[in-house]
PDB file of C-alpha atoms in Angstrom:
ATOM      1  CA  MET A  32      23.641 -19.835  18.455  1.00  0.00           C
ATOM      2  CA  ALA A  33      20.732 -17.219  17.774  1.00  0.00           C
ATOM      3  CA  VAL A  34      21.065 -13.526  16.566  1.00  0.00           C
ATOM      4  CA  LEU A  35      17.416 -13.340  16.842  1.00  0.00           C
ATOM      5  CA  GLU A  36      15.835 -14.140  20.148  1.00  0.00           C
ATOM      6  CA  ILE A  37      12.368 -12.748  21.331  1.00  0.00           C
ATOM      7  CA  THR A  38      10.351 -13.801  24.785  1.00  0.00           C
ATOM      8  CA  ASP A  39       6.768 -12.658  25.189  1.00  0.00           C
ATOM      9  CA  VAL A  40       7.475  -9.201  23.751  1.00  0.00           C
ATOM     10  CA  LYS A  41       3.596  -7.052  23.667  1.00  0.00           C
ATOM     11  CA  LYS A  42       3.252  -3.416  21.813  1.00  0.00           C
ATOM     12  CA  THR A  43      -0.132  -1.522  21.939  1.00  0.00           C
ATOM     13  CA  TYR A  44      -1.167   1.569  21.104  1.00  0.00           C
ATOM     14  CA  ARG A  45      -4.228   3.118  21.753  1.00  0.00           C
ATOM     15  CA  SER A  46      -6.843   3.749  18.995  1.00  0.00           C
ATOM     16  CA  PRO A  47      -9.163   6.976  17.600  1.00  0.00           C
ATOM     17  CA  THR A  48     -11.247   6.001  19.866  1.00  0.00           C
ATOM     18  CA  GLY A  49      -9.705   5.980  22.564  1.00  0.00           C
ATOM     19  CA  GLU A  50      -9.335   2.490  23.699  1.00  0.00           C
ATOM     20  CA  ARG A  51      -6.038  -0.083  23.478  1.00  0.00           C
ATOM     21  CA  GLN A  52      -5.232  -2.555  21.061  1.00  0.00           C
ATOM     22  CA  THR A  53      -2.611  -4.683  21.008  1.00  0.00           C
ATOM     23  CA  ILE A  54      -0.391  -4.806  17.291  1.00  0.00           C
ATOM     24  CA  ILE A  55       2.123  -7.080  18.927  1.00  0.00           C
ATOM     25  CA  ASP A  56       2.034 -10.382  21.233  1.00  0.00           C
ATOM     26  CA  ILE A  57       5.154 -12.590  20.326  1.00  0.00           C
ATOM     27  CA  PRO A  58       5.818 -14.637  23.442  1.00  0.00           C
ATOM     28  CA  LYS A  59       8.297 -17.245  22.131  1.00  0.00           C
ATOM     29  CA  PHE A  60      10.485 -16.055  18.343  1.00  0.00           C
ATOM     30  CA  ALA A  61      14.132 -17.506  17.807  1.00  0.00           C
ATOM     31  CA  MET A  62      16.878 -16.643  14.620  1.00  0.00           C
ATOM     32  CA  GLU A  63      19.870 -19.171  15.068  1.00  0.00           C
ATOM     33  CA  GLU A  64      23.381 -16.833  12.904  1.00  0.00           C
ATOM     34  CA  LYS A  65      23.346 -16.814   9.386  1.00  0.00           C
ATOM     35  CA  ALA A  66      19.880 -17.730   9.186  1.00  0.00           C
ATOM     36  CA  HIS A  67      17.628 -16.078   5.812  1.00  0.00           C
ATOM     37  CA  VAL A  68      13.457 -16.462   7.453  1.00  0.00           C
ATOM     38  CA  ALA A  69      10.742 -15.089   5.496  1.00  0.00           C
ATOM     39  CA  LEU A  70       7.426 -14.427   7.737  1.00  0.00           C
ATOM     40  CA  GLU A  71       3.899 -13.998   5.430  1.00  0.00           C
ATOM     41  CA  GLY A  72       1.586 -11.213   6.125  1.00  0.00           C
ATOM     42  CA  ARG A  73      -1.640  -9.414   5.236  1.00  0.00           C
ATOM     43  CA  SER A  74      -1.492  -5.362   4.976  1.00  0.00           C
ATOM     44  CA  GLY A  75      -2.167  -4.640   8.886  1.00  0.00           C
ATOM     45  CA  SER A  76      -1.534  -7.001  10.307  1.00  0.00           C
ATOM     46  CA  GLY A  77       1.933  -6.402  12.566  1.00  0.00           C
ATOM     47  CA  LYS A  78       4.478  -6.729  10.151  1.00  0.00           C
ATOM     48  CA  THR A  79       6.518  -3.215  10.351  1.00  0.00           C
ATOM     49  CA  THR A  80       5.778  -2.752  14.061  1.00  0.00           C
ATOM     50  CA  PHE A  81       7.238  -6.422  14.727  1.00  0.00           C
ATOM     51  CA  LEU A  82      10.762  -5.040  12.625  1.00  0.00           C
ATOM     52  CA  ASN A  83      10.232  -2.077  14.226  1.00  0.00           C
ATOM     53  CA  LEU A  84      10.884  -3.591  17.325  1.00  0.00           C
ATOM     54  CA  ILE A  85      13.919  -6.156  15.988  1.00  0.00           C
ATOM     55  CA  ALA A  86      15.755  -2.321  15.618  1.00  0.00           C
ATOM     56  CA  GLY A  87      14.703  -0.592  18.582  1.00  0.00           C
ATOM     57  CA  ILE A  88      13.397   2.222  16.476  1.00  0.00           C
ATOM     58  CA  LEU A  89       9.888   1.865  18.707  1.00  0.00           C
ATOM     59  CA  LYS A  90      10.388   0.389  22.042  1.00  0.00           C
ATOM     60  CA  ALA A  91       7.721  -2.760  23.492  1.00  0.00           C
ATOM     61  CA  ASP A  92       5.791  -2.683  26.234  1.00  0.00           C
ATOM     62  CA  THR A  93       6.533  -5.676  27.696  1.00  0.00           C
ATOM     63  CA  GLY A  94       9.379  -8.551  27.160  1.00  0.00           C
ATOM     64  CA  GLN A  95      12.816  -9.291  26.823  1.00  0.00           C
ATOM     65  CA  LEU A  96      14.345  -8.575  22.454  1.00  0.00           C
ATOM     66  CA  LEU A  97      18.185 -10.485  22.826  1.00  0.00           C
ATOM     67  CA  VAL A  98      19.563  -9.549  19.041  1.00  0.00           C
ATOM     68  CA  GLU A  99      23.767 -11.109  19.161  1.00  0.00           C
ATOM     69  CA  GLY A 100      22.084 -11.592  23.412  1.00  0.00           C
ATOM     70  CA  THR A 101      22.341  -8.241  23.956  1.00  0.00           C
ATOM     71  CA  ASP A 102      18.180  -6.901  24.926  1.00  0.00           C
ATOM     72  CA  ILE A 103      17.590  -3.398  23.165  1.00  0.00           C
ATOM     73  CA  GLN A 104      14.862  -2.937  25.661  1.00  0.00           C
ATOM     74  CA  SER A 105      17.028  -2.948  27.529  1.00  0.00           C
ATOM     75  CA  LEU A 106      19.281   0.186  26.278  1.00  0.00           C
ATOM     76  CA  SER A 107      18.789   3.868  25.920  1.00  0.00           C
ATOM     77  CA  GLU A 108      18.004   5.281  23.160  1.00  0.00           C
ATOM     78  CA  PRO A 109      20.862   6.649  22.132  1.00  0.00           C
ATOM     79  CA  SER A 110      22.609   3.372  23.137  1.00  0.00           C
ATOM     80  CA  ARG A 111      20.057   1.903  21.105  1.00  0.00           C
ATOM     81  CA  ASP A 112      20.556   4.015  17.828  1.00  0.00           C
ATOM     82  CA  LEU A 113      24.088   3.174  18.194  1.00  0.00           C
ATOM     83  CA  PHE A 114      23.948  -0.722  18.272  1.00  0.00           C
ATOM     84  CA  ARG A 115      21.619  -0.721  15.682  1.00  0.00           C
ATOM     85  CA  ALA A 116      23.985   0.846  13.718  1.00  0.00           C
ATOM     86  CA  LYS A 117      26.404  -1.511  14.295  1.00  0.00           C
ATOM     87  CA  THR A 118      24.853  -4.753  14.723  1.00  0.00           C
ATOM     88  CA  ILE A 119      21.443  -4.185  12.144  1.00  0.00           C
ATOM     89  CA  GLY A 120      20.814  -3.097   8.863  1.00  0.00           C
ATOM     90  CA  TYR A 121      17.485  -2.363   7.948  1.00  0.00           C
ATOM     91  CA  VAL A 122      16.409  -2.008   4.269  1.00  0.00           C
ATOM     92  CA  HIS A 123      12.487   0.204   3.776  1.00  0.00           C
ATOM     93  CA  GLN A 124      10.541  -0.990   0.880  1.00  0.00           C
ATOM     94  CA  THR A 125      10.690   3.347   0.486  1.00  0.00           C
ATOM     95  CA  PHE A 126      14.255   2.711   0.623  1.00  0.00           C
ATOM     96  CA  ASN A 127      14.435   6.197   3.265  1.00  0.00           C
ATOM     97  CA  LEU A 128      17.447   7.509   1.135  1.00  0.00           C
ATOM     98  CA  LEU A 129      18.262  11.208   1.361  1.00  0.00           C
ATOM     99  CA  GLN A 130      17.765  13.629  -1.660  1.00  0.00           C
ATOM    100  CA  GLY A 131      20.769  14.589  -1.420  1.00  0.00           C
ATOM    101  CA  TYR A 132      22.727  13.441  -1.878  1.00  0.00           C
ATOM    102  CA  THR A 133      24.891  10.852  -3.750  1.00  0.00           C
ATOM    103  CA  ALA A 134      24.210   6.607  -4.805  1.00  0.00           C
ATOM    104  CA  LEU A 135      27.874   6.882  -2.339  1.00  0.00           C
ATOM    105  CA  GLU A 136      27.100   9.681   0.269  1.00  0.00           C
ATOM    106  CA  ASN A 137      23.332   7.801   1.171  1.00  0.00           C
ATOM    107  CA  VAL A 138      26.384   4.699   2.002  1.00  0.00           C
ATOM    108  CA  GLU A 139      28.752   6.372   3.967  1.00  0.00           C
ATOM    109  CA  LEU A 140      26.067   7.856   6.062  1.00  0.00           C
ATOM    110  CA  GLY A 141      24.796   4.809   6.901  1.00  0.00           C
ATOM    111  CA  MET A 142      28.063   3.830   7.837  1.00  0.00           C
ATOM    112  CA  MET A 143      28.722   7.733   9.820  1.00  0.00           C
ATOM    113  CA  PHE A 144      26.394   6.403  12.665  1.00  0.00           C
ATOM    114  CA  GLY A 145      28.520   2.538  13.206  1.00  0.00           C
ATOM    115  CA  ARG A 146      31.902   0.996  12.864  1.00  0.00           C
ATOM    116  CA  GLY A 147      33.404   4.063  10.999  1.00  0.00           C
ATOM    117  CA  LEU A 148      33.821   5.804   7.650  1.00  0.00           C
ATOM    118  CA  ASP A 149      35.103   3.417   4.737  1.00  0.00           C
ATOM    119  CA  LYS A 150      35.426   5.647   2.190  1.00  0.00           C
ATOM    120  CA  GLU A 151      36.911   2.235  -0.203  1.00  0.00           C
ATOM    121  CA  TYR A 152      34.044  -0.089   0.620  1.00  0.00           C
ATOM    122  CA  ALA A 153      31.566   2.328  -0.130  1.00  0.00           C
ATOM    123  CA  VAL A 154      32.254   2.681  -3.525  1.00  0.00           C
ATOM    124  CA  ASP A 155      33.396  -1.917  -3.011  1.00  0.00           C
ATOM    125  CA  LEU A 156      29.755  -2.485  -2.487  1.00  0.00           C
ATOM    126  CA  LEU A 157      28.187   0.030  -4.868  1.00  0.00           C
ATOM    127  CA  GLY A 158      30.456  -2.000  -7.217  1.00  0.00           C
ATOM    128  CA  ARG A 159      28.442  -5.664  -6.358  1.00  0.00           C
ATOM    129  CA  VAL A 160      25.101  -3.461  -6.650  1.00  0.00           C
ATOM    130  CA  GLY A 161      25.547  -3.503 -10.147  1.00  0.00           C
ATOM    131  CA  LEU A 162      26.517   0.695  -9.772  1.00  0.00           C
ATOM    132  CA  GLY A 163      29.947   1.037  -9.911  1.00  0.00           C
ATOM    133  CA  ASP A 164      29.492   3.491 -12.830  1.00  0.00           C
ATOM    134  CA  ARG A 165      26.375   5.898 -10.456  1.00  0.00           C
ATOM    135  CA  ILE A 166      28.294   6.542  -7.233  1.00  0.00           C
ATOM    136  CA  HIS A 167      27.961   9.782  -7.424  1.00  0.00           C
ATOM    137  CA  TYR A 168      24.188   9.914  -9.417  1.00  0.00           C
ATOM    138  CA  TYR A 169      21.640  11.250  -6.384  1.00  0.00           C
ATOM    139  CA  PRO A 170      18.660   9.076  -6.068  1.00  0.00           C
ATOM    140  CA  GLY A 171      16.726  11.190  -8.840  1.00  0.00           C
ATOM    141  CA  GLN A 172      18.734  10.874 -11.248  1.00  0.00           C
ATOM    142  CA  LEU A 173      18.429   6.265 -10.593  1.00  0.00           C
ATOM    143  CA  SER A 174      15.532   4.019 -12.014  1.00  0.00           C
ATOM    144  CA  VAL A 175      13.662   2.810  -8.498  1.00  0.00           C
ATOM    145  CA  GLY A 176      15.806  -0.830  -8.859  1.00  0.00           C
ATOM    146  CA  GLN A 177      18.780   0.872  -8.663  1.00  0.00           C
ATOM    147  CA  GLN A 178      17.498   2.945  -5.196  1.00  0.00           C
ATOM    148  CA  GLN A 179      17.078  -0.602  -3.975  1.00  0.00           C
ATOM    149  CA  ARG A 180      19.984  -1.388  -4.534  1.00  0.00           C
ATOM    150  CA  VAL A 181      21.404   1.372  -3.073  1.00  0.00           C
ATOM    151  CA  ALA A 182      19.456   1.016  -0.149  1.00  0.00           C
ATOM    152  CA  VAL A 183      20.654  -2.433  -0.455  1.00  0.00           C
ATOM    153  CA  ALA A 184      24.486  -1.215  -0.001  1.00  0.00           C
ATOM    154  CA  ARG A 185      23.607   1.424   2.447  1.00  0.00           C
ATOM    155  CA  ALA A 186      22.403  -2.148   4.770  1.00  0.00           C
ATOM    156  CA  MET A 187      25.405  -3.798   5.025  1.00  0.00           C
ATOM    157  CA  ALA A 188      27.059  -1.167   5.233  1.00  0.00           C
ATOM    158  CA  ASN A 189      28.566  -1.234   8.236  1.00  0.00           C
ATOM    159  CA  HIS A 190      29.009  -5.142   8.288  1.00  0.00           C
ATOM    160  CA  PRO A 191      25.283  -6.876  10.247  1.00  0.00           C
ATOM    161  CA  LYS A 192      25.146  -9.783  12.148  1.00  0.00           C
ATOM    162  CA  LEU A 193      20.952  -9.357  11.195  1.00  0.00           C
ATOM    163  CA  VAL A 194      19.704  -7.883   8.697  1.00  0.00           C
ATOM    164  CA  LEU A 195      15.308  -7.275   9.210  1.00  0.00           C
ATOM    165  CA  ALA A 196      13.568  -6.488   4.974  1.00  0.00           C
ATOM    166  CA  ASP A 197      10.412  -4.951   4.830  1.00  0.00           C
ATOM    167  CA  GLU A 198       8.182  -5.021   1.717  1.00  0.00           C
ATOM    168  CA  PRO A 199      11.220  -4.668   0.263  1.00  0.00           C
ATOM    169  CA  THR A 200      10.235  -5.793  -3.873  1.00  0.00           C
ATOM    170  CA  GLY A 201       6.909  -4.217  -2.998  1.00  0.00           C
ATOM    171  CA  ASN A 202       7.724  -1.003  -5.567  1.00  0.00           C
ATOM    172  CA  LEU A 203       9.810  -3.689  -7.844  1.00  0.00           C
ATOM    173  CA  ASP A 204       7.722  -5.273 -11.373  1.00  0.00           C
ATOM    174  CA  PRO A 205       7.950  -9.002 -11.082  1.00  0.00           C
ATOM    175  CA  HIS A 206      11.734  -9.606 -12.828  1.00  0.00           C
ATOM    176  CA  HIS A 207      12.894  -7.118 -10.864  1.00  0.00           C
ATOM    177  CA  THR A 208      11.723  -8.561  -7.273  1.00  0.00           C
ATOM    178  CA  HIS A 209      13.966 -11.831  -8.265  1.00  0.00           C
ATOM    179  CA  GLU A 210      16.695 -10.067  -9.275  1.00  0.00           C
ATOM    180  CA  ALA A 211      15.978  -7.925  -5.507  1.00  0.00           C
ATOM    181  CA  LEU A 212      15.671 -11.007  -3.459  1.00  0.00           C
ATOM    182  CA  SER A 213      18.323 -12.050  -5.424  1.00  0.00           C
ATOM    183  CA  LEU A 214      20.856  -9.588  -4.853  1.00  0.00           C
ATOM    184  CA  ILE A 215      19.816  -9.011  -0.705  1.00  0.00           C
ATOM    185  CA  ARG A 216      20.792 -12.262  -0.382  1.00  0.00           C
ATOM    186  CA  GLY A 217      23.147 -13.022  -2.576  1.00  0.00           C
ATOM    187  CA  ILE A 218      25.197  -9.913  -0.391  1.00  0.00           C
ATOM    188  CA  CYS A 219      23.697 -11.559   2.892  1.00  0.00           C
ATOM    189  CA  ARG A 220      25.217 -15.294   2.374  1.00  0.00           C
ATOM    190  CA  GLU A 221      29.092 -13.819   1.116  1.00  0.00           C
ATOM    191  CA  GLN A 222      28.678 -12.498   4.655  1.00  0.00           C
ATOM    192  CA  GLY A 223      27.121 -14.443   7.359  1.00  0.00           C
ATOM    193  CA  THR A 224      24.106 -11.867   7.955  1.00  0.00           C
ATOM    194  CA  ALA A 225      21.336 -13.119   9.300  1.00  0.00           C
ATOM    195  CA  LEU A 226      18.025 -12.580   7.075  1.00  0.00           C
ATOM    196  CA  LEU A 227      13.881 -11.044   7.783  1.00  0.00           C
ATOM    197  CA  LEU A 228      12.242 -10.395   6.205  1.00  0.00           C
ATOM    198  CA  VAL A 229       8.318  -9.625   5.515  1.00  0.00           C
ATOM    199  CA  SER A 230       6.389  -9.280   2.628  1.00  0.00           C
ATOM    200  CA  HIS A 231       2.296 -10.020   1.601  1.00  0.00           C
ATOM    201  CA  ASP A 232       3.938 -10.792  -1.766  1.00  0.00           C
ATOM    202  CA  ASP A 233       3.805 -15.124  -2.018  1.00  0.00           C
ATOM    203  CA  GLU A 234       6.048 -14.722  -4.872  1.00  0.00           C
ATOM    204  CA  VAL A 235       8.319 -13.276  -2.884  1.00  0.00           C
ATOM    205  CA  LEU A 236       8.079 -15.678  -0.282  1.00  0.00           C
ATOM    206  CA  GLN A 237       7.758 -19.348  -2.407  1.00  0.00           C
ATOM    207  CA  GLU A 238      12.319 -17.785  -2.252  1.00  0.00           C
ATOM    208  CA  PHE A 239      12.581 -19.386   1.358  1.00  0.00           C
ATOM    209  CA  GLU A 240      12.456 -22.443   2.826  1.00  0.00           C
ATOM    210  CA  ASN A 241      12.376 -21.172   5.876  1.00  0.00           C
ATOM    211  CA  ARG A 242       8.547 -19.998   5.749  1.00  0.00           C
ATOM    212  CA  GLN A 243       5.799 -18.483   8.192  1.00  0.00           C
ATOM    213  CA  SER A 244       3.240 -16.705   8.622  1.00  0.00           C
ATOM    214  CA  LEU A 245       3.202 -13.795  10.713  1.00  0.00           C
ATOM    215  CA  ALA A 246      -0.089 -14.378  12.461  1.00  0.00           C
ATOM    216  CA  ALA A 247       0.735 -17.958  13.656  1.00  0.00           C
ATOM    217  CA  ILE A 248       3.934 -16.768  15.605  1.00  0.00           C
ATOM    218  CA  ASN A 249       1.869 -13.115  16.459  1.00  0.00           C
ATOM    219  CA  LEU A 250      -1.852 -13.700  19.240  1.00  0.00           C
ATOM    220  CA  ALA A 251      -2.825 -10.175  19.126  1.00  0.00           C
ATOM    221  CA  GLY A 252      -2.746 -11.240  14.918  1.00  0.00           C
ATOM    222  CA  GLN A 253      -4.478 -14.456  15.662  1.00  0.00           C
ATOM    223  CA  GLU A 254      -7.123 -13.010  18.281  1.00  0.00           C
ATOM    224  CA  ALA A 255      -8.235 -10.203  15.283  1.00  0.00           C
ATOM    225  CA  SER A 256      -8.401 -12.871  12.904  1.00  0.00           C
ATOM    226  CA  THR A 257     -11.080 -15.068  14.895  1.00  0.00           C
ATOM    227  CA  ALA A 258     -13.094 -11.652  15.922  1.00  0.00           C
TER     228      ALA A 258
END
């Protein structure tokens, strides 16, 4: 069964000169349950826009986007937010941790908007990512690599069916890059969660058997590359 099915999805923006610019134009894309897929894309190719459409953070201009059989684009904004919290985990490049909250509280807050608070599971997740002794540390007291681990734990907090990872190793050195990828993929495998990662880093992409170019599925990217 497909965890993600995209059909004729388009997203355009208005440029500073007032012209309409198509960023995403994807006729077809699908992912099976538990699959791990890496999409390669250069900076400015629409990678983040693509993930934000899947997550329901942005709304497409046209097309259908099914996550676990639900057309997320047809939902109201509050319903999209609730669906995303329960079904989709998101690891951002900048981690998006709340600085005034501890590692544990950051994970718990993610649960509050999803399946409900489960402190025992939040503590267990932080332990599994190697932060069992730092659950009461604030983001500013953690290294970049450790903040990344908190972000991974938060993304997995609601037992998502799909995890989106937007350049998740962009702020890490090579050693921590491999470590972070192993962590993300390991937890996804344990939970039977599908993973869609986007990156421009060849070393990251080489870690995936199933890797594709965003430009190959995005007609807007093909037009830009031939312009």
